[in-house]
Short mmCIF file of N, CA and C in Angstrom, two decimals:
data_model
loop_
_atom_site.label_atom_id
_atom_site.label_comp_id
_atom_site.label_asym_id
_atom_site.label_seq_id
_atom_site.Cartn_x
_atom_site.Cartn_y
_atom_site.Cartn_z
N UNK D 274 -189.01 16.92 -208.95
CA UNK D 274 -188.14 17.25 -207.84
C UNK D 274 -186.89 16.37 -207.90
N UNK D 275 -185.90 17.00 -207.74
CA UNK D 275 -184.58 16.13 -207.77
C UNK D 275 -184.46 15.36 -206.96
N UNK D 276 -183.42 14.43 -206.32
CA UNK D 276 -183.30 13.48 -205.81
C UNK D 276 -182.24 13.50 -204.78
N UNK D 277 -181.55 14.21 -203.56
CA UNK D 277 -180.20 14.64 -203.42
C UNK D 277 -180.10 13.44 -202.31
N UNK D 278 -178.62 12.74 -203.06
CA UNK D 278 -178.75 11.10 -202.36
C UNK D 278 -178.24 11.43 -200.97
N UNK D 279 -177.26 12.35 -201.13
CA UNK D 279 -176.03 12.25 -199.71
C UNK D 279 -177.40 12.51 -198.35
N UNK D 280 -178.39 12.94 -198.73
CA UNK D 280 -179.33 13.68 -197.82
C UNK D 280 -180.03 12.54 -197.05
N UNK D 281 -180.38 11.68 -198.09
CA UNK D 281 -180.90 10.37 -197.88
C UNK D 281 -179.69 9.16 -197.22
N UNK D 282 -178.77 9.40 -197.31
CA UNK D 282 -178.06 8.39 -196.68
C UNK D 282 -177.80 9.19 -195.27
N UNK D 283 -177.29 10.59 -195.40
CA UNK D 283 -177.30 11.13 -193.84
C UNK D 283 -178.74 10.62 -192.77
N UNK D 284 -179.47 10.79 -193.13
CA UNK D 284 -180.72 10.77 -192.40
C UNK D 284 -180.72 9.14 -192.03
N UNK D 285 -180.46 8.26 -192.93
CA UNK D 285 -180.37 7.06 -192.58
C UNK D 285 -179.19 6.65 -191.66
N UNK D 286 -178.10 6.97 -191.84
CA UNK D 286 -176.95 7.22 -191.17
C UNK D 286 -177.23 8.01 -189.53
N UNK D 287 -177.97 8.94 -189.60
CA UNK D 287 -178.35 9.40 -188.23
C UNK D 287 -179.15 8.93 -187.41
N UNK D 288 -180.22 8.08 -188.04
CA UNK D 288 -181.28 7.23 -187.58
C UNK D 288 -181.03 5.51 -187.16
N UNK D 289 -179.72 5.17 -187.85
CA UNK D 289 -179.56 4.20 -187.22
C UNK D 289 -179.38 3.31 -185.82
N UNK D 290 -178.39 4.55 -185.03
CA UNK D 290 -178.34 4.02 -183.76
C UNK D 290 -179.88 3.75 -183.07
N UNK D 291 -180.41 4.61 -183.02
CA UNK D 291 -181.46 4.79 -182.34
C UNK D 291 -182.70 3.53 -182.80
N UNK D 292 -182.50 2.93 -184.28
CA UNK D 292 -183.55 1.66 -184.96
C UNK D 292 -182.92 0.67 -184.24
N UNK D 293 -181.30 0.54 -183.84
CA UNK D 293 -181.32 -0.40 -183.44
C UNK D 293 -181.46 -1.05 -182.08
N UNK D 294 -181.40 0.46 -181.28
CA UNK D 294 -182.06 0.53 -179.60
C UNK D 294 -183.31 0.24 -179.95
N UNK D 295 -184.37 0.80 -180.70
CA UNK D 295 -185.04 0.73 -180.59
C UNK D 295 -185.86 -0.91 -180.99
N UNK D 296 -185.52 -1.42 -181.96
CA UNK D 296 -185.64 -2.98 -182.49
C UNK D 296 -185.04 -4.06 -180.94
N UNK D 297 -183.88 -3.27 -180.75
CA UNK D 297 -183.17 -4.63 -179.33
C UNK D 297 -184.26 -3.93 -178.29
N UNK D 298 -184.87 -2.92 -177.48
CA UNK D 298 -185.68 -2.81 -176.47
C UNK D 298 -186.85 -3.87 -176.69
N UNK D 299 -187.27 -3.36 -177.87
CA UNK D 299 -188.44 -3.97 -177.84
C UNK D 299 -188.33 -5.67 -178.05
N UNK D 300 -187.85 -6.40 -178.29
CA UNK D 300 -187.05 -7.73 -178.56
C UNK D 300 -186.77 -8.03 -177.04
N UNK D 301 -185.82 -7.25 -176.30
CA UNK D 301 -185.57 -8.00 -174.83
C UNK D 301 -186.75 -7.63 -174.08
N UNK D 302 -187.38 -6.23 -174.12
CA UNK D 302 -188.37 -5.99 -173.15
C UNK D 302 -189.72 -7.18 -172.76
N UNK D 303 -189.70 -7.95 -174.12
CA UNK D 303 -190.86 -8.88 -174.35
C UNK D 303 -191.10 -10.53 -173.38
N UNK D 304 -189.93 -10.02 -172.39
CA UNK D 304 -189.61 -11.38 -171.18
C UNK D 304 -190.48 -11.35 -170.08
N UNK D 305 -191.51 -12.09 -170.19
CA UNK D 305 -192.46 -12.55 -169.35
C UNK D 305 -192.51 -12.83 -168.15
N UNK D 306 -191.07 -13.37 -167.59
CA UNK D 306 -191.09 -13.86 -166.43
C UNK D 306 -190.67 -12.99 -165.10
N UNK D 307 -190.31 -11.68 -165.82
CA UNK D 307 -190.09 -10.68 -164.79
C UNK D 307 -191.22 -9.05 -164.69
N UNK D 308 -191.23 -9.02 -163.31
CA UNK D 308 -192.25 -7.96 -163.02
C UNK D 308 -192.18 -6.61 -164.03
N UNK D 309 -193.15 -6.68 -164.13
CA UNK D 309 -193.66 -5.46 -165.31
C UNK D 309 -193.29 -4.27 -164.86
N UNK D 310 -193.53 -3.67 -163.60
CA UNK D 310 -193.43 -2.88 -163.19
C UNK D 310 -191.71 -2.27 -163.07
N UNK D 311 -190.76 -3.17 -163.05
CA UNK D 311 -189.08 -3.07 -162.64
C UNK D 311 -188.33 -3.42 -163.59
N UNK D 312 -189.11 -3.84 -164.86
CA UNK D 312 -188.46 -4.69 -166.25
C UNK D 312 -186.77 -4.47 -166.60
N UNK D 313 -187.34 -2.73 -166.46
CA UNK D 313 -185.73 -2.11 -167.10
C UNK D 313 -184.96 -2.49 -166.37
N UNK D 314 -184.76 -2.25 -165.00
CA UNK D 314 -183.56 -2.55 -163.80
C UNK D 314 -183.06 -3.70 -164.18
N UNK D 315 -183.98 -4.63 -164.19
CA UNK D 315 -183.45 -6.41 -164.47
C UNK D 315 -183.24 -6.78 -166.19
N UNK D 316 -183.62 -6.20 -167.15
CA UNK D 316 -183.10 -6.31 -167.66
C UNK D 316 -182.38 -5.58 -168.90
N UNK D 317 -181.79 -4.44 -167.99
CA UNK D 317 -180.40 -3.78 -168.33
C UNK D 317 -179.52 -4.16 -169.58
N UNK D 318 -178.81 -5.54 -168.43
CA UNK D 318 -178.06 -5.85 -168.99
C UNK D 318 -177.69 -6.64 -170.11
N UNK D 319 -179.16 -7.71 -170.08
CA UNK D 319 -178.83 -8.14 -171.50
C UNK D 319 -179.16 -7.10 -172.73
N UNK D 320 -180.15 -5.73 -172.05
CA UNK D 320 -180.55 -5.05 -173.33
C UNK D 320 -179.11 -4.41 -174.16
N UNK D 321 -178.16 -4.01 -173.58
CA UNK D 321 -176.87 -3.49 -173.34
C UNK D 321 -176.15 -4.36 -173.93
N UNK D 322 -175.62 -5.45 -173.77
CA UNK D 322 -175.30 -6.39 -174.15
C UNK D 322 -175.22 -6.96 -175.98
N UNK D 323 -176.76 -7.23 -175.67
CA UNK D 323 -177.23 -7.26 -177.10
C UNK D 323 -177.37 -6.35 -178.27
N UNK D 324 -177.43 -4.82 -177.25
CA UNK D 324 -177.26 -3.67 -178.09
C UNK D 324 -176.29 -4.05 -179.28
N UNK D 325 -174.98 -4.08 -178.04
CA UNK D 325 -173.44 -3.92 -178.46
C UNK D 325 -173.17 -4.98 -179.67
N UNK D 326 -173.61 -6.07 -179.78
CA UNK D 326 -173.40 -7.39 -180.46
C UNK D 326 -174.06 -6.55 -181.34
N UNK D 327 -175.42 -6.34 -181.67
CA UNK D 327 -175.97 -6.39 -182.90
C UNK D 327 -175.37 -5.42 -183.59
N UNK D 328 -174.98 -4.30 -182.64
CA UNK D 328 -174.63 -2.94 -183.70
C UNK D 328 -172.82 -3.03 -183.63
N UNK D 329 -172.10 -3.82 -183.81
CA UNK D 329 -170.81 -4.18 -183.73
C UNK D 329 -170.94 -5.45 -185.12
N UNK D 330 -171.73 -6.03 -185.14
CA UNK D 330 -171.92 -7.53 -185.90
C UNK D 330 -173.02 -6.69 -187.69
N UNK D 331 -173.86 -5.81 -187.33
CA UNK D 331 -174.14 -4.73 -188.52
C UNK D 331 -172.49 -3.90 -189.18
N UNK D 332 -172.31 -3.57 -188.23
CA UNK D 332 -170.85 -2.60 -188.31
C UNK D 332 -169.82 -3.78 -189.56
N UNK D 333 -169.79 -4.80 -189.27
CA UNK D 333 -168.83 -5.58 -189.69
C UNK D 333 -169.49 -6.33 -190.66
N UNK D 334 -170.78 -6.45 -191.02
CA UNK D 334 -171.32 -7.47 -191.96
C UNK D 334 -171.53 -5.81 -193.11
N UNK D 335 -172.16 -4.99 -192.95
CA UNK D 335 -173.12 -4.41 -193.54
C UNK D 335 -171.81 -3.00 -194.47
N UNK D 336 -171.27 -2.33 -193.78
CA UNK D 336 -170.42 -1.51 -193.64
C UNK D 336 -169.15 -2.31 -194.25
N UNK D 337 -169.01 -2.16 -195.59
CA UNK D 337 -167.71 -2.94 -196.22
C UNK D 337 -166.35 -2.13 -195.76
N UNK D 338 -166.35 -0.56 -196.28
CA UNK D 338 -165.71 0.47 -195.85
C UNK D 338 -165.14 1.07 -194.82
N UNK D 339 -165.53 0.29 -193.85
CA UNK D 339 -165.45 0.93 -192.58
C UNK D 339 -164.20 0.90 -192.37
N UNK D 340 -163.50 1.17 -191.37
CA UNK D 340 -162.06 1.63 -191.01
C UNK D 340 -162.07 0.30 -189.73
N UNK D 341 -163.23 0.32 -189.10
CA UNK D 341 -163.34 0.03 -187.99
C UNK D 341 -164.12 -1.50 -187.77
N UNK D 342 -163.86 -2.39 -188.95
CA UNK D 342 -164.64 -3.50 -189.42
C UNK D 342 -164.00 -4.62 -188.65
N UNK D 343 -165.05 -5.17 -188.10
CA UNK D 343 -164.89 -6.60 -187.47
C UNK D 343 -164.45 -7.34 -188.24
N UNK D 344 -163.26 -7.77 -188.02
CA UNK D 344 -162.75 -9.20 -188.77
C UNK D 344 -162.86 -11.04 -188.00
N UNK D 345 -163.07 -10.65 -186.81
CA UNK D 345 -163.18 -12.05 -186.01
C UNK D 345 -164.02 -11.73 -184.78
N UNK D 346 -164.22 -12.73 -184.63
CA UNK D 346 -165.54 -13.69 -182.99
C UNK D 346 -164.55 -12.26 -182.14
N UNK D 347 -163.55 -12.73 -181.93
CA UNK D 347 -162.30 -11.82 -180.73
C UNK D 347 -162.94 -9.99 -180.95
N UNK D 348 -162.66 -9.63 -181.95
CA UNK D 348 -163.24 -8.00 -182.29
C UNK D 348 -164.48 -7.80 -182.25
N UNK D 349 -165.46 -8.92 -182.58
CA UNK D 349 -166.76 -8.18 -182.40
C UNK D 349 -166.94 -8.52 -180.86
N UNK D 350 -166.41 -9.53 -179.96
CA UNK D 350 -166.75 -9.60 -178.43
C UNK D 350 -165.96 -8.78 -177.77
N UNK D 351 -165.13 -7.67 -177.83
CA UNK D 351 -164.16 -7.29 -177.65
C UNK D 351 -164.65 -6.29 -176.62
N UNK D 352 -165.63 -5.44 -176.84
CA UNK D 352 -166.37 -4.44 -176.29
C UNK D 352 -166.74 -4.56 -175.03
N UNK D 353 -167.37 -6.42 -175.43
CA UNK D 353 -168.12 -6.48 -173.92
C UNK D 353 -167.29 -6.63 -172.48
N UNK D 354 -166.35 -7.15 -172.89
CA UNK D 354 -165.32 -6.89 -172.33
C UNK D 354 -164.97 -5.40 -171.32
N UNK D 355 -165.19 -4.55 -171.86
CA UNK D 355 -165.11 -3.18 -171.03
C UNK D 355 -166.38 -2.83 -170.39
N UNK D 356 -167.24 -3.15 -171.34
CA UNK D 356 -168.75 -2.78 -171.29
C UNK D 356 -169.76 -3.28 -169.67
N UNK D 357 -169.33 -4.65 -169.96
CA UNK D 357 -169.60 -5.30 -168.57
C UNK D 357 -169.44 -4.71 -167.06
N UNK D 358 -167.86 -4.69 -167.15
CA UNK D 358 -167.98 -4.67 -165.47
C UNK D 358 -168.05 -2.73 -165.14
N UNK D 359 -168.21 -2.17 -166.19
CA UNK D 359 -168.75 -0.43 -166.24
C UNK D 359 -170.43 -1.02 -165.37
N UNK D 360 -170.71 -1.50 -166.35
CA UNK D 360 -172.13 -1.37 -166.52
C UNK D 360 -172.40 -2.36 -165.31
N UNK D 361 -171.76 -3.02 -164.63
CA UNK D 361 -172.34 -3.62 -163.39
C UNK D 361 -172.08 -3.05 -161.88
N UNK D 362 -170.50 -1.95 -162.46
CA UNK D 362 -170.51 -0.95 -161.34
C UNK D 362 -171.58 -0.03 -160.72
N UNK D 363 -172.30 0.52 -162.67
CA UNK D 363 -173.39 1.63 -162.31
C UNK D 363 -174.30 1.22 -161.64
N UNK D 364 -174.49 -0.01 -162.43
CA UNK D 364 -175.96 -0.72 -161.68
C UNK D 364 -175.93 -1.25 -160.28
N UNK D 365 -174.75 -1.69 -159.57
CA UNK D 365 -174.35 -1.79 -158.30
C UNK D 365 -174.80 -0.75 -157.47
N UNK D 366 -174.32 0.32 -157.83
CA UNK D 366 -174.88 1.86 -157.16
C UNK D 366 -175.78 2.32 -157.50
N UNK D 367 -176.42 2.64 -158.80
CA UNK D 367 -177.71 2.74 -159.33
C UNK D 367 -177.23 4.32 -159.73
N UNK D 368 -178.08 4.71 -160.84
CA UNK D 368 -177.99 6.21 -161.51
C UNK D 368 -178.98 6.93 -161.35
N UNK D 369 -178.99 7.95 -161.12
CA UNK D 369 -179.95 8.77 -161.09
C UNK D 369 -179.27 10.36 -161.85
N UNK D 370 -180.38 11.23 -162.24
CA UNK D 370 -179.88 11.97 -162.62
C UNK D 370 -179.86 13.42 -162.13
N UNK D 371 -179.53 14.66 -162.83
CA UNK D 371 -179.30 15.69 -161.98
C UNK D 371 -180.20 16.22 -161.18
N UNK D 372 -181.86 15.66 -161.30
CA UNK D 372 -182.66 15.87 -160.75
C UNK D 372 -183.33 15.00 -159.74
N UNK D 373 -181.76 14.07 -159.82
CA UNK D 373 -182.26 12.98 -158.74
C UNK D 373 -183.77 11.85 -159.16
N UNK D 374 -183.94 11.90 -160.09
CA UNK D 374 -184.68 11.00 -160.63
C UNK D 374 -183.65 9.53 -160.81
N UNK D 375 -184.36 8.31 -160.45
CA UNK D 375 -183.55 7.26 -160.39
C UNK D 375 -183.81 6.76 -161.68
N UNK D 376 -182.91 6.65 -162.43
CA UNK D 376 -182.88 6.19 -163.84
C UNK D 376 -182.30 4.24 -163.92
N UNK D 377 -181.52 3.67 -162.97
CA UNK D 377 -181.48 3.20 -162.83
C UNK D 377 -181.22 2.10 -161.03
N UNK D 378 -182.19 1.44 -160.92
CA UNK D 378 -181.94 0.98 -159.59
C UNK D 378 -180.65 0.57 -158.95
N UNK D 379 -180.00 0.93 -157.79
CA UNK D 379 -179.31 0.02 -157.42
C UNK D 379 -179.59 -1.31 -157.14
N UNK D 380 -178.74 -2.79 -157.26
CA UNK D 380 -179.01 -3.90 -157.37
C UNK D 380 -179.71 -4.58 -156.19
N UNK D 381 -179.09 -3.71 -155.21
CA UNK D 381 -178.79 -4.39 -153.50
C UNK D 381 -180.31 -4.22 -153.08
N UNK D 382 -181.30 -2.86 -154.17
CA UNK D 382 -182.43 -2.71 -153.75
C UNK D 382 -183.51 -3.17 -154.83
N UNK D 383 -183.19 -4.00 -155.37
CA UNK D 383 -184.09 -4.74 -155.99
C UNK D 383 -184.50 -6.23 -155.36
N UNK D 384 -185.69 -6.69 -156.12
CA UNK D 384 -186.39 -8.01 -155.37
C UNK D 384 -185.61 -8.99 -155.67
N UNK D 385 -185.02 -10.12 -154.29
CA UNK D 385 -184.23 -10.68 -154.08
C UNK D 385 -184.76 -11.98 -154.83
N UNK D 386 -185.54 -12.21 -155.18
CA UNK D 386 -186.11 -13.52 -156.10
C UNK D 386 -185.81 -13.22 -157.60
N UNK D 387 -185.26 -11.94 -158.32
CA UNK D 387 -184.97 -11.81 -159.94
C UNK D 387 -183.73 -11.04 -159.43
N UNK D 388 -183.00 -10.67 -158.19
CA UNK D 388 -181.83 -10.38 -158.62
C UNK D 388 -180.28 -11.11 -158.97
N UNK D 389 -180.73 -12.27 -159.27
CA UNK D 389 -179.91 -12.97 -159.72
C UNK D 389 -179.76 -12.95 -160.97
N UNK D 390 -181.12 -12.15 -161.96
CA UNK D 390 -180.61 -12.17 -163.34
C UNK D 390 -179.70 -11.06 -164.23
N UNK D 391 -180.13 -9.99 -163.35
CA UNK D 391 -179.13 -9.30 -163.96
C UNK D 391 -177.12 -9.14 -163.93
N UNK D 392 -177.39 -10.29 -162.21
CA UNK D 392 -175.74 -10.37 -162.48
C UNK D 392 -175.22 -11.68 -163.03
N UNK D 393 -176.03 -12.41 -163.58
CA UNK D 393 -175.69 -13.14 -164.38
C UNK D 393 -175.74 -13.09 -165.52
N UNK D 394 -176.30 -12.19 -165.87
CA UNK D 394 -176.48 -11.50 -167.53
C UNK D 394 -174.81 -11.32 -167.49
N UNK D 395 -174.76 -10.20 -166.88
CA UNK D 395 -173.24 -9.06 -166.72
C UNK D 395 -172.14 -10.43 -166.64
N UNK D 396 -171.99 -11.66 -165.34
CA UNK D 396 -171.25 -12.62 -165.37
C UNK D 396 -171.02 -13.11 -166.84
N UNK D 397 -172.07 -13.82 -167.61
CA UNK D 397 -172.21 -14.85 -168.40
C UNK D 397 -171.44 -13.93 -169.80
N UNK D 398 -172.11 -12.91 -170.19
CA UNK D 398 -171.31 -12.31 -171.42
C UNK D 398 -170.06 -11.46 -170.97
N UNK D 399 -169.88 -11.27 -169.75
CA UNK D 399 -168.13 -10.92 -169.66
C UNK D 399 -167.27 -12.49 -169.90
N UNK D 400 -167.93 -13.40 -168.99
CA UNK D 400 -166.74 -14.39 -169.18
C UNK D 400 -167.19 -15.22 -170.95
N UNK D 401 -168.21 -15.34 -171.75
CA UNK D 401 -168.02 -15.51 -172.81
C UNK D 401 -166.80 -14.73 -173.68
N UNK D 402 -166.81 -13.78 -173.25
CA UNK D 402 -165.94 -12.44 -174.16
C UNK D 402 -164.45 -12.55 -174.03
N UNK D 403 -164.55 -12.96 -172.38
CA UNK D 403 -163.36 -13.10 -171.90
C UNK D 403 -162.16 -14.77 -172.44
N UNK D 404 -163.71 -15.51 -173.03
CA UNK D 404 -162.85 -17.25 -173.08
C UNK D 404 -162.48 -17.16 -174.80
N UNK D 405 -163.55 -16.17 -175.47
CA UNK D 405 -163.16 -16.06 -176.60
C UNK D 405 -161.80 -15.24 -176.70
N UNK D 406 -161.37 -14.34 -175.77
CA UNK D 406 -160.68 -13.52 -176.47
C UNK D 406 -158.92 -14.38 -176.37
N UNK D 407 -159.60 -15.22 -174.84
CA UNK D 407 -158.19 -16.06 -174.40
C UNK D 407 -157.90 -17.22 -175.78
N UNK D 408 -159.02 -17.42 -175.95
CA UNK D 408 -158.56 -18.54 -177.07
C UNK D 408 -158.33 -18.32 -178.06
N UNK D 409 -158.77 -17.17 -178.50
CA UNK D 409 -158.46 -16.70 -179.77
C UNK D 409 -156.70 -15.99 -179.96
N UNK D 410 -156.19 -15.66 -178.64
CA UNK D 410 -154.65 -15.62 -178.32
C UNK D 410 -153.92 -16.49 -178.40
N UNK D 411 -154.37 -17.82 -177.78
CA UNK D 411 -153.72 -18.57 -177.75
C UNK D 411 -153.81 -19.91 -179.30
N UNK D 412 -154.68 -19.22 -180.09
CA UNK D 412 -154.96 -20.20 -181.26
C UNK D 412 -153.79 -19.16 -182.29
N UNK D 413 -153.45 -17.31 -181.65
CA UNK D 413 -152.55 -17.20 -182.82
C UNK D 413 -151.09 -17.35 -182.16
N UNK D 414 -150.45 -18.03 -181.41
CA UNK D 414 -149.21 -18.48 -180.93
C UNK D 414 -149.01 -19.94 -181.61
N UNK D 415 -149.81 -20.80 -181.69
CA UNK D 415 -149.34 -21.89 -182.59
C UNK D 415 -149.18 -21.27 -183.71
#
């Protein structure tokens, strides 16, 4: 049987996003200190977060070709930057979908003893993103 490569790299190529949701869920889901039952709500945001890093930081290490290749700390944090305060709006209000199934909680109705972690997730990697991107401006003016 022949060997048809392009077939084999599509399939790998299509399967990637999803190995690497699937590798970061299971990696953040594994945090002990929050209720089993509400995991996802609280932790959203670092799963999101970390998504973005790993598959932005693959993109730029792995992918020589790319058009769209990370060259510095500033481009691969660049994302979170937008990513953040989206993703702390939704979760502020909470999502649900067309069937009214709540896909994600609003914040205001989660347990007041772990809701401090998810807006400090959202705080801590916006303003990381945000000190890199300032300094990295101000390191190309000298």
């Amino acid at each position: 049987m022949a060997q048809v490569p392009w077939f084999s790299s599509l399939v790998i190529g299509f399967l990637r996003p999803y190995a690497f949701a699937m590798i970061t869920g299971i990696l953040v889901f594994q945090i002990p200190f929050l209720p089993t039952y509400l995991k996802s709500n609280y932790v959203f945001p670092l799963f999101i977060n970390i998504l973005v890093l790993l598959y932005y930081a693959y993109g730029s290490i792995l992918r020589e070709n790319s058009a769209r290749r990370v060259t510095s700390l500033k481009d691969l944090v660049n994302p979170l930057l937008y990513i953040n305060p989206l993703a702390l709006l939704f979760h502020y209000f909470g999502v649900e979908s067309r069937r009214h199934r709540t896909i994600l909680l609003p914040l205001l109705t989660l347990d007041h003893r772990y809701v401090w972690f998810p807006i400090a997730t959202y705080i801590i990697f916006f303003l990381i993103a945000a000190v890199i991107t300032i300094a990295s401006k101000g390191s190309k003016k000298k």
